[in-house]
C-alpha positions as a LaTeX table, in Angstrom:
\begin{tabular}{lrrr}
\hline
Residue & $x$ (\AA) & $y$ (\AA) & $z$ (\AA) \\
\hline
Met1 & $-27.02$ & 14.09 & 23.02 \\
Ala2 & $-24.93$ & 14.12 & 19.60 \\
Arg3 & $-21.62$ & 12.10 & 19.74 \\
Pro4 & $-18.59$ & 14.39 & 20.10 \\
Ala5 & $-16.94$ & 14.20 & 16.65 \\
Tyr6 & $-13.31$ & 12.98 & 18.22 \\
Arg7 & $-15.33$ & 9.86 & 19.15 \\
Leu8 & $-16.18$ & 8.77 & 15.89 \\
Leu9 & $-12.26$ & 8.16 & 15.27 \\
His10 & $-11.19$ & 4.68 & 16.93 \\
His11 & $-7.64$ & 5.17 & 17.52 \\
Ser12 & $-6.24$ & 8.71 & 17.17 \\
Leu13 & $-7.22$ & 12.38 & 16.46 \\
Trp14 & $-4.18$ & 11.96 & 14.17 \\
Asp15 & $-5.92$ & 9.82 & 12.16 \\
Leu16 & $-7.85$ & 13.04 & 10.94 \\
Val17 & $-4.62$ & 13.58 & 8.62 \\
Pro18 & $-4.92$ & 10.52 & 6.32 \\
Ile19 & $-8.89$ & 11.03 & 6.30 \\
Ala20 & $-8.54$ & 14.66 & 4.89 \\
Leu21 & $-6.08$ & 13.51 & 2.50 \\
Gly22 & $-7.81$ & 10.57 & 1.36 \\
Leu23 & $-10.81$ & 13.03 & 0.50 \\
Gly24 & $-8.27$ & 15.35 & $-1.12$ \\
His25 & $-6.78$ & 12.48 & $-3.29$ \\
Phe26 & $-10.31$ & 11.68 & $-4.72$ \\
Ala27 & $-10.73$ & 15.35 & $-5.28$ \\
Phe28 & $-7.36$ & 15.38 & $-7.16$ \\
Val29 & $-8.35$ & 12.78 & $-9.33$ \\
Val30 & $-11.91$ & 14.27 & $-10.18$ \\
Trp31 & $-10.10$ & 17.69 & $-11.03$ \\
Leu32 & $-7.47$ & 16.22 & $-13.46$ \\
Val33 & $-10.05$ & 14.67 & $-15.41$ \\
Ala34 & $-12.48$ & 17.72 & $-15.32$ \\
Ala35 & $-9.75$ & 20.37 & $-15.65$ \\
Phe36 & $-7.91$ & 18.02 & $-18.67$ \\
His37 & $-8.72$ & 20.06 & $-21.69$ \\
Ser38 & $-7.78$ & 23.49 & $-19.75$ \\
Leu39 & $-4.51$ & 22.04 & $-19.08$ \\
Ser40 & $-1.50$ & 22.58 & $-21.08$ \\
Trp41 & 1.04 & 19.54 & $-22.27$ \\
Trp42 & 3.56 & 21.05 & $-20.11$ \\
Ala43 & 1.02 & 20.83 & $-17.17$ \\
Leu44 & $-0.65$ & 17.44 & $-17.91$ \\
Val45 & 2.67 & 15.41 & $-17.96$ \\
Pro46 & 3.94 & 16.59 & $-14.46$ \\
Leu47 & 0.28 & 15.81 & $-13.19$ \\
Ala48 & 0.39 & 12.62 & $-14.62$ \\
Leu49 & 3.49 & 11.59 & $-13.07$ \\
Val50 & 2.28 & 13.15 & $-9.67$ \\
Tyr51 & $-1.05$ & 11.21 & $-10.19$ \\
Ala52 & 1.14 & 8.16 & $-10.67$ \\
Ile53 & 3.25 & 8.62 & $-7.68$ \\
Ser54 & $-0.12$ & 9.39 & $-5.66$ \\
Met55 & $-1.22$ & 5.77 & $-6.59$ \\
Ser56 & 1.66 & 4.52 & $-4.42$ \\
Trp57 & 1.52 & 6.95 & $-1.46$ \\
Ser58 & $-2.22$ & 6.45 & $-1.24$ \\
Ile59 & $-1.70$ & 2.44 & $-1.02$ \\
Asn60 & 1.12 & 2.47 & 1.10 \\
Ser61 & 0.12 & 5.37 & 3.54 \\
Ile62 & $-3.52$ & 6.09 & 3.71 \\
Ser63 & $-4.89$ & 2.63 & 2.79 \\
His64 & $-2.26$ & 0.69 & 4.44 \\
Asn65 & $-2.82$ & 2.55 & 7.68 \\
Gln66 & $-6.60$ & 1.78 & 7.44 \\
Ile67 & $-6.19$ & $-1.84$ & 6.95 \\
His68 & $-4.15$ & $-2.20$ & 10.40 \\
Asn69 & $-6.06$ & 0.29 & 12.47 \\
Ala70 & $-9.46$ & 1.28 & 10.76 \\
Tyr71 & $-9.80$ & 5.05 & 11.26 \\
Phe72 & $-13.41$ & 5.02 & 12.51 \\
Ser73 & $-15.01$ & 3.41 & 15.51 \\
His74 & $-18.50$ & 2.54 & 13.05 \\
Arg75 & $-18.28$ & $-0.14$ & 10.75 \\
Ala76 & $-20.35$ & 1.84 & 8.33 \\
Met77 & $-17.86$ & 4.65 & 8.55 \\
Asn78 & $-15.29$ & 2.44 & 7.59 \\
Arg79 & $-16.92$ & 0.75 & 4.80 \\
Ala80 & $-17.70$ & 4.04 & 3.37 \\
Phe81 & $-14.12$ & 5.17 & 3.53 \\
Asp82 & $-13.05$ & 1.66 & 1.94 \\
Leu83 & $-15.21$ & 2.37 & $-0.74$ \\
Leu84 & $-13.72$ & 6.08 & $-1.17$ \\
Leu85 & $-10.11$ & 4.34 & $-1.04$ \\
Ser86 & $-11.20$ & 1.77 & $-3.90$ \\
Val87 & $-12.56$ & 4.40 & $-6.24$ \\
Thr88 & $-9.54$ & 6.46 & $-5.84$ \\
Ile89 & $-6.93$ & 4.01 & $-6.30$ \\
Gly90 & $-8.99$ & 1.81 & $-8.51$ \\
Phe91 & $-9.24$ & $-1.60$ & $-6.88$ \\
Ser92 & $-10.88$ & $-3.00$ & $-3.95$ \\
Gln93 & $-9.90$ & $-1.97$ & $-0.56$ \\
Thr94 & $-11.47$ & $-4.87$ & 1.09 \\
Leu95 & $-9.70$ & $-7.22$ & $-0.98$ \\
Tyr96 & $-6.79$ & $-5.37$ & $-0.64$ \\
Arg97 & $-6.93$ & $-5.68$ & 3.16 \\
Asp98 & $-7.34$ & $-9.59$ & 2.65 \\
Ile99 & $-4.07$ & $-9.92$ & 0.36 \\
His100 & $-2.25$ & $-7.85$ & 2.86 \\
Asn101 & $-3.06$ & $-9.38$ & 5.91 \\
Arg102 & $-1.86$ & $-12.68$ & 3.92 \\
His103 & 1.34 & $-10.75$ & 3.33 \\
His104 & 1.63 & $-10.16$ & 7.24 \\
Arg105 & 1.36 & $-14.15$ & 7.69 \\
Gly106 & 4.27 & $-14.88$ & 5.35 \\
Asn107 & 6.34 & $-11.51$ & 6.12 \\
Ala108 & 8.13 & $-12.11$ & 2.68 \\
Asp109 & 8.86 & $-15.54$ & 3.47 \\
Leu110 & 11.02 & $-17.83$ & 1.43 \\
Pro111 & 9.42 & $-20.66$ & $-0.51$ \\
Gly112 & 8.38 & $-23.74$ & 1.63 \\
Pro113 & 9.15 & $-27.77$ & 0.55 \\
Asp114 & 6.15 & $-27.14$ & $-2.26$ \\
Gly115 & 7.72 & $-24.01$ & $-4.08$ \\
Lys116 & 5.10 & $-21.76$ & $-2.54$ \\
Thr117 & 5.61 & $-18.77$ & $-0.53$ \\
Ile118 & 2.71 & $-18.20$ & 2.41 \\
Asp119 & 3.01 & $-14.28$ & 1.78 \\
Pro120 & 1.49 & $-13.65$ & $-1.90$ \\
Leu121 & 3.76 & $-10.68$ & $-2.42$ \\
Ser122 & 6.92 & $-12.24$ & $-1.29$ \\
Ile123 & 9.78 & $-10.82$ & $-3.44$ \\
Tyr124 & 11.17 & $-14.65$ & $-3.14$ \\
Gln125 & 8.37 & $-15.99$ & $-4.95$ \\
Arg126 & 9.89 & $-16.36$ & $-8.16$ \\
Gly127 & 13.42 & $-15.55$ & $-7.22$ \\
Lys128 & 15.82 & $-18.51$ & $-7.41$ \\
Gln129 & 18.42 & $-20.11$ & $-5.08$ \\
Gly130 & 17.04 & $-18.40$ & $-2.10$ \\
Gln131 & 17.41 & $-14.99$ & $-3.79$ \\
Pro132 & 14.87 & $-12.47$ & $-4.41$ \\
Glu133 & 13.23 & $-11.60$ & $-7.77$ \\
Asn134 & 14.62 & $-8.89$ & $-9.85$ \\
Pro135 & 13.22 & $-5.74$ & $-8.68$ \\
Trp136 & 12.20 & $-4.44$ & $-12.14$ \\
Ala137 & 10.43 & $-7.76$ & $-13.25$ \\
Tyr138 & 9.01 & $-7.30$ & $-9.76$ \\
Thr139 & 7.99 & $-4.00$ & $-10.15$ \\
Phe140 & 6.29 & $-4.36$ & $-13.65$ \\
Leu141 & 4.99 & $-7.70$ & $-13.66$ \\
Ser142 & 3.27 & $-8.15$ & $-10.61$ \\
Phe143 & 0.34 & $-6.34$ & $-11.62$ \\
Phe144 & $-0.03$ & $-8.90$ & $-14.53$ \\
Arg145 & 0.76 & $-11.76$ & $-12.24$ \\
Asp146 & $-1.27$ & $-11.09$ & $-9.32$ \\
Asp147 & $-4.61$ & $-13.57$ & $-9.41$ \\
Pro148 & $-7.04$ & $-12.34$ & $-6.48$ \\
Lys149 & $-9.46$ & $-14.83$ & $-7.25$ \\
Pro150 & $-8.59$ & $-17.60$ & $-4.98$ \\
Phe151 & $-8.44$ & $-14.82$ & $-2.06$ \\
Tyr152 & $-11.75$ & $-13.74$ & $-3.03$ \\
Asp153 & $-13.21$ & $-17.38$ & $-3.43$ \\
Glu154 & $-12.03$ & $-18.14$ & 0.02 \\
Met155 & $-13.44$ & $-14.73$ & 1.51 \\
Lys156 & $-16.87$ & $-15.75$ & $-0.20$ \\
Arg157 & $-16.87$ & $-19.06$ & 2.11 \\
Lys158 & $-15.48$ & $-17.59$ & 5.34 \\
Arg159 & $-16.50$ & $-13.93$ & 5.25 \\
Pro160 & $-19.48$ & $-13.71$ & 3.04 \\
Ala161 & $-20.24$ & $-10.20$ & 3.76 \\
Asp162 & $-16.83$ & $-9.18$ & 2.88 \\
Ala163 & $-17.08$ & $-10.65$ & $-0.20$ \\
Arg164 & $-20.37$ & $-8.95$ & $-0.96$ \\
Trp165 & $-18.82$ & $-5.73$ & $-0.01$ \\
Val166 & $-15.85$ & $-6.72$ & $-2.28$ \\
Lys167 & $-18.68$ & $-6.65$ & $-5.41$ \\
Val168 & $-19.96$ & $-3.28$ & $-4.19$ \\
Glu169 & $-16.28$ & $-1.65$ & $-4.30$ \\
Ile170 & $-15.64$ & $-3.24$ & $-7.88$ \\
Ala171 & $-19.09$ & $-2.00$ & $-8.99$ \\
Val172 & $-18.98$ & 1.62 & $-7.84$ \\
Thr173 & $-15.33$ & 1.87 & $-9.14$ \\
Val174 & $-16.24$ & 0.46 & $-12.42$ \\
Ala175 & $-19.33$ & 2.88 & $-12.67$ \\
Phe176 & $-17.35$ & 6.02 & $-11.59$ \\
Tyr177 & $-14.56$ & 5.38 & $-13.94$ \\
Ile178 & $-17.31$ & 4.69 & $-16.66$ \\
Ala179 & $-18.89$ & 8.12 & $-15.75$ \\
Leu180 & $-15.71$ & 9.95 & $-15.91$ \\
Ala181 & $-14.91$ & 8.48 & $-19.46$ \\
Leu182 & $-18.57$ & 9.49 & $-20.40$ \\
Tyr183 & $-17.38$ & 13.08 & $-19.24$ \\
Asn184 & $-14.16$ & 12.87 & $-20.97$ \\
Trp185 & $-12.85$ & 9.97 & $-22.47$ \\
Gln186 & $-9.46$ & 11.43 & $-23.45$ \\
Ala187 & $-8.65$ & 12.27 & $-20.11$ \\
Val188 & $-9.28$ & 8.63 & $-18.74$ \\
Leu189 & $-7.31$ & 7.31 & $-21.43$ \\
Trp190 & $-4.32$ & 9.71 & $-20.95$ \\
Leu191 & $-4.28$ & 8.85 & $-17.35$ \\
Leu192 & $-4.28$ & 5.03 & $-17.81$ \\
Pro193 & $-0.88$ & 4.25 & $-18.30$ \\
Phe194 & 0.07 & 6.28 & $-15.28$ \\
Trp195 & $-2.42$ & 4.35 & $-13.43$ \\
Tyr196 & $-0.63$ & 1.33 & $-14.34$ \\
Leu197 & 2.41 & 2.95 & $-13.53$ \\
Gly198 & 1.24 & 3.74 & $-10.26$ \\
Gln199 & 0.71 & 0.23 & $-9.36$ \\
Cys200 & 4.10 & $-0.49$ & $-10.51$ \\
Leu201 & 5.80 & 2.14 & $-8.16$ \\
Ser202 & 3.62 & 0.50 & $-5.25$ \\
Ser203 & 5.31 & $-2.95$ & $-6.20$ \\
Leu204 & 8.55 & $-1.00$ & $-6.07$ \\
Asn205 & 8.07 & 0.52 & $-2.89$ \\
Gly206 & 6.97 & $-2.91$ & $-1.46$ \\
Tyr207 & 10.16 & $-4.67$ & $-3.25$ \\
Tyr208 & 12.56 & $-2.45$ & $-1.27$ \\
Glu209 & 10.41 & $-2.68$ & 2.08 \\
His210 & 12.18 & $-6.29$ & 2.31 \\
Phe211 & 15.08 & $-6.30$ & $-0.02$ \\
Gly212 & 17.65 & $-7.24$ & 2.59 \\
Gly213 & 15.30 & $-8.46$ & 5.39 \\
Asn214 & 15.64 & $-11.61$ & 7.23 \\
Pro215 & 12.80 & $-13.82$ & 6.31 \\
Asp216 & 13.96 & $-16.12$ & 9.39 \\
Leu217 & 14.07 & $-13.37$ & 12.36 \\
Pro218 & 10.77 & $-11.29$ & 13.09 \\
Ile219 & 12.55 & $-8.38$ & 14.38 \\
Ala220 & 14.16 & $-7.88$ & 10.78 \\
Trp221 & 11.69 & $-9.28$ & 8.36 \\
Gly222 & 11.45 & $-5.56$ & 7.02 \\
Val223 & 13.73 & $-2.76$ & 6.15 \\
Ser224 & 13.34 & 0.48 & 7.62 \\
Ser225 & 14.05 & 4.29 & 6.25 \\
Tyr226 & 14.15 & 6.97 & 8.79 \\
Ser227 & 14.21 & 9.87 & 6.03 \\
Val228 & 12.09 & 12.50 & 7.94 \\
Leu229 & 10.46 & 13.63 & 4.66 \\
Tyr230 & 9.58 & 10.39 & 3.71 \\
Asn231 & 8.04 & 9.55 & 6.95 \\
Leu232 & 6.25 & 12.90 & 7.21 \\
Ile233 & 4.50 & 12.47 & 3.54 \\
Trp234 & 4.03 & 8.68 & 3.86 \\
Met235 & 2.78 & 8.70 & 7.27 \\
Asn236 & 5.70 & 6.99 & 8.94 \\
Asn237 & 5.71 & 3.71 & 6.49 \\
Gly238 & 9.62 & 3.96 & 6.70 \\
Tyr239 & 9.42 & 2.44 & 9.93 \\
His240 & 8.77 & $-1.10$ & 7.97 \\
Ala241 & 10.95 & $-3.31$ & 10.35 \\
Glu242 & 9.07 & $-2.14$ & 13.12 \\
His243 & 5.86 & $-2.66$ & 11.45 \\
His244 & 6.44 & $-6.06$ & 10.64 \\
Tyr245 & 7.49 & $-6.37$ & 14.13 \\
Arg246 & 4.29 & $-5.14$ & 15.65 \\
Pro247 & 2.02 & $-4.78$ & 12.98 \\
Lys248 & $-1.01$ & $-3.85$ & 14.86 \\
Met249 & 0.52 & $-0.71$ & 16.53 \\
His250 & $-0.53$ & 2.73 & 15.21 \\
Trp251 & 1.10 & 4.51 & 12.90 \\
Thr252 & 1.78 & 7.73 & 15.03 \\
Lys253 & 3.44 & 5.14 & 17.84 \\
Val254 & 6.31 & 3.29 & 15.49 \\
Lys255 & 8.90 & 6.34 & 16.17 \\
Ala256 & 8.96 & 5.88 & 19.73 \\
Phe257 & 8.94 & 1.86 & 19.51 \\
His258 & 11.77 & 2.19 & 17.25 \\
Arg259 & 14.02 & 3.99 & 19.92 \\
Glu260 & 13.06 & 1.10 & 22.42 \\
Ile261 & 14.33 & $-1.34$ & 20.27 \\
Ala262 & 16.99 & 0.26 & 18.49 \\
Glu263 & 19.76 & $-1.68$ & 20.68 \\
Gln264 & 17.97 & $-4.96$ & 19.57 \\
Gln265 & 17.80 & $-3.80$ & 16.10 \\
Arg266 & 21.30 & $-3.18$ & 15.62 \\
Glu267 & 22.19 & $-6.46$ & 17.42 \\
Ala268 & 19.81 & $-8.52$ & 14.61 \\
Gly269 & 21.69 & $-6.57$ & 11.87 \\
Val270 & 18.04 & $-4.90$ & 11.04 \\
Lys271 & 18.70 & $-3.35$ & 7.62 \\
Gln272 & 18.33 & 0.52 & 7.15 \\
Ile273 & 18.27 & 2.47 & 4.18 \\
Ser274 & 18.97 & 6.45 & 3.93 \\
Val275 & 16.54 & 6.73 & 0.88 \\
Ser276 & 12.83 & 6.34 & 0.88 \\
His277 & 11.61 & 2.69 & $-0.27$ \\
Gly278 & 10.75 & 3.72 & $-3.67$ \\
Leu279 & 14.04 & 5.02 & $-4.27$ \\
Gly280 & 15.62 & 1.63 & $-2.94$ \\
Phe281 & 17.29 & 0.82 & $-6.03$ \\
Leu282 & 19.46 & 3.89 & $-5.66$ \\
Val283 & 21.46 & 2.18 & $-2.93$ \\
Ala284 & 24.01 & $-0.53$ & $-2.76$ \\
His285 & 22.70 & $-3.54$ & $-1.60$ \\
Arg286 & 24.76 & $-6.76$ & $-0.55$ \\
Lys287 & 23.66 & $-10.11$ & $-1.64$ \\
Arg288 & 21.48 & $-12.37$ & 0.65 \\
Gln289 & 23.87 & $-15.20$ & 2.32 \\
Gly290 & 22.55 & $-18.56$ & 2.81 \\
\hline
\end{tabular}
């Protein structure tokens, strides 16, 4: 007897939403290249900007939720979806999972006695005197400074199967973009700086997910935004303080969890911003004390 379709999902039928959006995002990337010569510059520029924003959106919603609560019941299906995400966003989803889990082990921590942070993405890693790094340096330089090789080498020792899949993801991703370039190299060249911009927007998003958080207080590790539109489109990524407090909680449950702990959050001084994290630079912020 065939397994019911909903049984293929490990957590919730709501996960059909990010799955469908992930497929749609991949189709959008292919369409941009295929339709490049038929589009006017008046269309190409805004579409390229949408492409850049979609990179950050996918990384911080579809890809992010897949890391914490893999959508499918079967490992092979999750591997396949990881591969799809890798090809779409342009880097290994499996390696990103490893780095992101390290981020949760450190939770945007301050440098220790050795001058290093546990969290490789910490906004304090290159800051001075206990202050976070300048947001624009973090946004535009993180792409060039991040070095995934040590994490891959450790993965190769401890989880060789994952390391092998990283190679598959990278190889297929490279082959995919070579194929796109052979089809239309001008389109790929045109999109390349916008791909970089998308990575920068993801870093900007990450910066304001923690700027104003309390590295020493678990309930306040993250900064939340309760913008309805942002959380609808970004699949509740705005509930970031709640997410860091309970990182394995499914994305559909964080809103109710926020209501449960709202009083504790107020007492702990959990920071909220009125805009999406990616627009956090529009909000006035107080300098960190201590």
